[in-house]
CSV table of C-alpha atoms in Angstrom, one decimal:
chain,number,residue,atom,x,y,z
A,174,UNK,CA,-2.7,-11.8,18.9
A,175,UNK,CA,-2.3,-10.6,15.3
A,176,UNK,CA,-5.2,-10.3,12.9
A,177,UNK,CA,-4.8,-10.7,9.2
A,178,UNK,CA,-6.4,-7.8,7.3
A,179,UNK,CA,-7.2,-8.4,3.6
A,180,UNK,CA,-8.8,-6.4,0.8
A,181,UNK,CA,-12.6,-5.8,1.1
A,182,UNK,CA,-14.5,-8.7,-0.3
A,183,UNK,CA,-11.6,-11.2,0.3
A,184,UNK,CA,-11.5,-13.5,3.3
A,185,UNK,CA,-8.4,-13.2,5.5
A,186,UNK,CA,-7.0,-16.6,4.3
A,187,UNK,CA,-7.2,-15.7,0.6
A,188,UNK,CA,-4.2,-14.6,-1.5
A,189,UNK,CA,-5.7,-12.2,-4.1
A,190,UNK,CA,-2.3,-11.0,-5.3
A,191,UNK,CA,-0.7,-14.5,-5.6
A,192,UNK,CA,0.8,-17.3,-3.6
A,193,UNK,CA,3.6,-15.4,-1.8
A,194,UNK,CA,3.9,-16.2,1.9
A,195,UNK,CA,2.7,-12.9,3.3
A,196,UNK,CA,-0.4,-11.1,4.7
A,197,UNK,CA,-1.6,-8.0,2.9
A,198,UNK,CA,-1.7,-6.4,6.4
A,199,UNK,CA,-1.5,-7.4,10.0
A,200,UNK,CA,-3.2,-5.7,12.9
A,201,UNK,CA,-1.7,-6.0,16.3
A,202,UNK,CA,-3.8,-4.0,18.8
A,203,UNK,CA,-3.9,-0.4,17.6
A,204,UNK,CA,-1.0,-0.9,15.1
A,205,UNK,CA,-1.4,-1.9,11.5
A,206,UNK,CA,1.5,-3.1,9.4
A,207,UNK,CA,1.0,-3.0,5.6
A,208,UNK,CA,2.9,-5.3,3.2
A,209,UNK,CA,4.2,-3.7,0.1
A,210,UNK,CA,1.3,-2.7,-2.2
A,211,UNK,CA,1.7,-2.5,-5.9
A,212,UNK,CA,-0.2,-1.5,-9.0
A,213,UNK,CA,-2.2,-4.7,-9.0
A,214,UNK,CA,-6.0,-4.7,-8.7
A,215,UNK,CA,-6.8,-7.4,-6.0
A,216,UNK,CA,-10.1,-8.2,-7.6
A,217,UNK,CA,-8.5,-9.1,-10.9
A,218,UNK,CA,-4.9,-10.0,-9.8
A,219,UNK,CA,-3.6,-8.0,-12.8
A,220,UNK,CA,-1.3,-5.1,-13.1
A,221,UNK,CA,-3.6,-2.1,-13.9
A,222,UNK,CA,-1.5,-0.8,-16.8
A,223,UNK,CA,2.0,0.1,-17.9
A,224,UNK,CA,2.0,3.8,-16.8
A,225,UNK,CA,3.4,5.1,-13.5
A,226,UNK,CA,0.3,7.2,-12.6
A,227,UNK,CA,-2.1,4.3,-12.9
A,228,UNK,CA,0.1,2.0,-10.9
A,229,UNK,CA,0.8,4.6,-8.2
A,230,UNK,CA,-2.9,5.3,-7.8
A,231,UNK,CA,-3.7,1.6,-7.6
A,232,UNK,CA,-1.0,1.0,-5.0
A,233,UNK,CA,-2.3,3.9,-2.9
A,234,UNK,CA,-5.9,2.7,-3.4
A,235,UNK,CA,-4.7,-0.7,-2.1
A,236,UNK,CA,-3.1,1.0,0.9
A,237,UNK,CA,-6.3,2.9,1.6
A,238,UNK,CA,-8.6,-0.1,1.3
A,239,UNK,CA,-6.5,-2.1,3.7
A,240,UNK,CA,-6.2,0.8,6.2
A,241,UNK,CA,-10.0,1.3,6.1
A,242,UNK,CA,-10.8,-2.4,6.1
A,243,UNK,CA,-8.9,-2.6,9.4
A,244,UNK,CA,-10.9,0.2,10.9
A,245,UNK,CA,-8.2,2.8,10.6
A,246,UNK,CA,-8.1,6.0,8.5
A,247,UNK,CA,-5.4,7.4,6.2
A,248,UNK,CA,-4.8,10.0,9.0
A,249,UNK,CA,-3.6,7.1,11.2
A,250,UNK,CA,-0.8,6.3,8.8
A,251,UNK,CA,2.5,7.4,10.4
A,252,UNK,CA,5.2,5.8,8.2
A,253,UNK,CA,5.4,5.1,4.5
A,254,UNK,CA,8.2,3.5,2.4
A,255,UNK,CA,8.0,3.9,-1.3
A,256,UNK,CA,10.0,1.8,-3.7
A,257,UNK,CA,10.4,3.2,-7.2
A,258,UNK,CA,12.0,1.5,-10.2
A,259,UNK,CA,12.5,4.9,-11.9
A,260,UNK,CA,13.6,7.7,-9.7
A,261,UNK,CA,12.5,10.2,-12.4
A,262,UNK,CA,8.9,9.4,-11.3
A,263,UNK,CA,9.6,11.1,-7.9
A,264,UNK,CA,7.9,14.4,-8.8
A,265,UNK,CA,4.8,12.6,-10.1
A,266,UNK,CA,4.8,10.4,-7.0
A,267,UNK,CA,4.6,13.5,-4.8
A,268,UNK,CA,1.7,15.0,-6.8
A,269,UNK,CA,-0.3,11.7,-6.6
A,270,UNK,CA,0.6,11.1,-2.9
A,271,UNK,CA,-1.0,14.4,-2.0
A,272,UNK,CA,-4.3,13.1,-3.2
A,273,UNK,CA,-4.3,10.3,-0.6
A,274,UNK,CA,-2.5,12.0,2.4
A,275,UNK,CA,-2.7,15.4,3.9
A,276,UNK,CA,-0.8,17.3,6.5
A,277,UNK,CA,0.7,16.3,8.8
A,278,UNK,CA,2.0,13.8,6.2
A,279,UNK,CA,3.3,10.4,7.3
A,280,UNK,CA,7.0,10.1,7.6
A,281,UNK,CA,8.3,8.7,4.3
A,282,UNK,CA,11.4,7.2,2.7
A,283,UNK,CA,11.7,6.7,-1.1
A,284,UNK,CA,14.1,4.1,-2.4
A,285,UNK,CA,15.2,3.1,-6.0
A,286,UNK,CA,14.8,-0.6,-6.6
A,287,UNK,CA,14.2,-3.4,-9.1
A,288,UNK,CA,10.8,-5.1,-8.7
A,289,UNK,CA,9.4,-8.4,-9.9
A,290,UNK,CA,7.7,-8.7,-12.2
A,291,UNK,CA,9.7,-6.0,-14.0
A,292,UNK,CA,6.6,-4.3,-15.3
A,293,UNK,CA,5.8,-3.1,-11.8
A,294,UNK,CA,7.0,0.5,-11.2
A,295,UNK,CA,6.1,1.2,-7.6
A,296,UNK,CA,5.6,-0.5,-4.3
A,297,UNK,CA,4.3,1.1,-1.1
A,298,UNK,CA,4.4,-0.3,2.5
A,299,UNK,CA,3.4,1.4,5.7
A,300,UNK,CA,2.5,1.5,9.4
A,301,UNK,CA,-0.6,3.0,11.0
A,302,UNK,CA,-1.4,3.6,14.6
A,303,UNK,CA,-5.1,4.1,15.5
A,304,UNK,CA,-5.4,7.0,17.9
A,305,UNK,CA,-7.5,6.6,21.0
A,306,UNK,CA,-7.6,2.8,20.7
């Protein structure tokens, strides 16, 4: 059976980021699948600001809060996919990413895309496997 994992303080059935038909994260046994996380604060449902750094930090904070709310750690994350609207943000992404992950880093792909709404600059999805579970 799959378990919906939501942001801390939000019941599983709530949709803090809007009415899209998705779960922020799903846990299936010792595996956690994260939907794409963006620079939106789940407590306000608003984009945190226009800058890449603030959106990247918020997206990664969202990842971390879901991972930890599911009983996992950031060290359990094994795969990350990053979607960037501006590939020139790649170097800044790497610097910010190191604040949330350490070696051995999760596997990662980075892809250039268009996002909706167009003011979003980054989206991050991932997979975690809890060791020893």
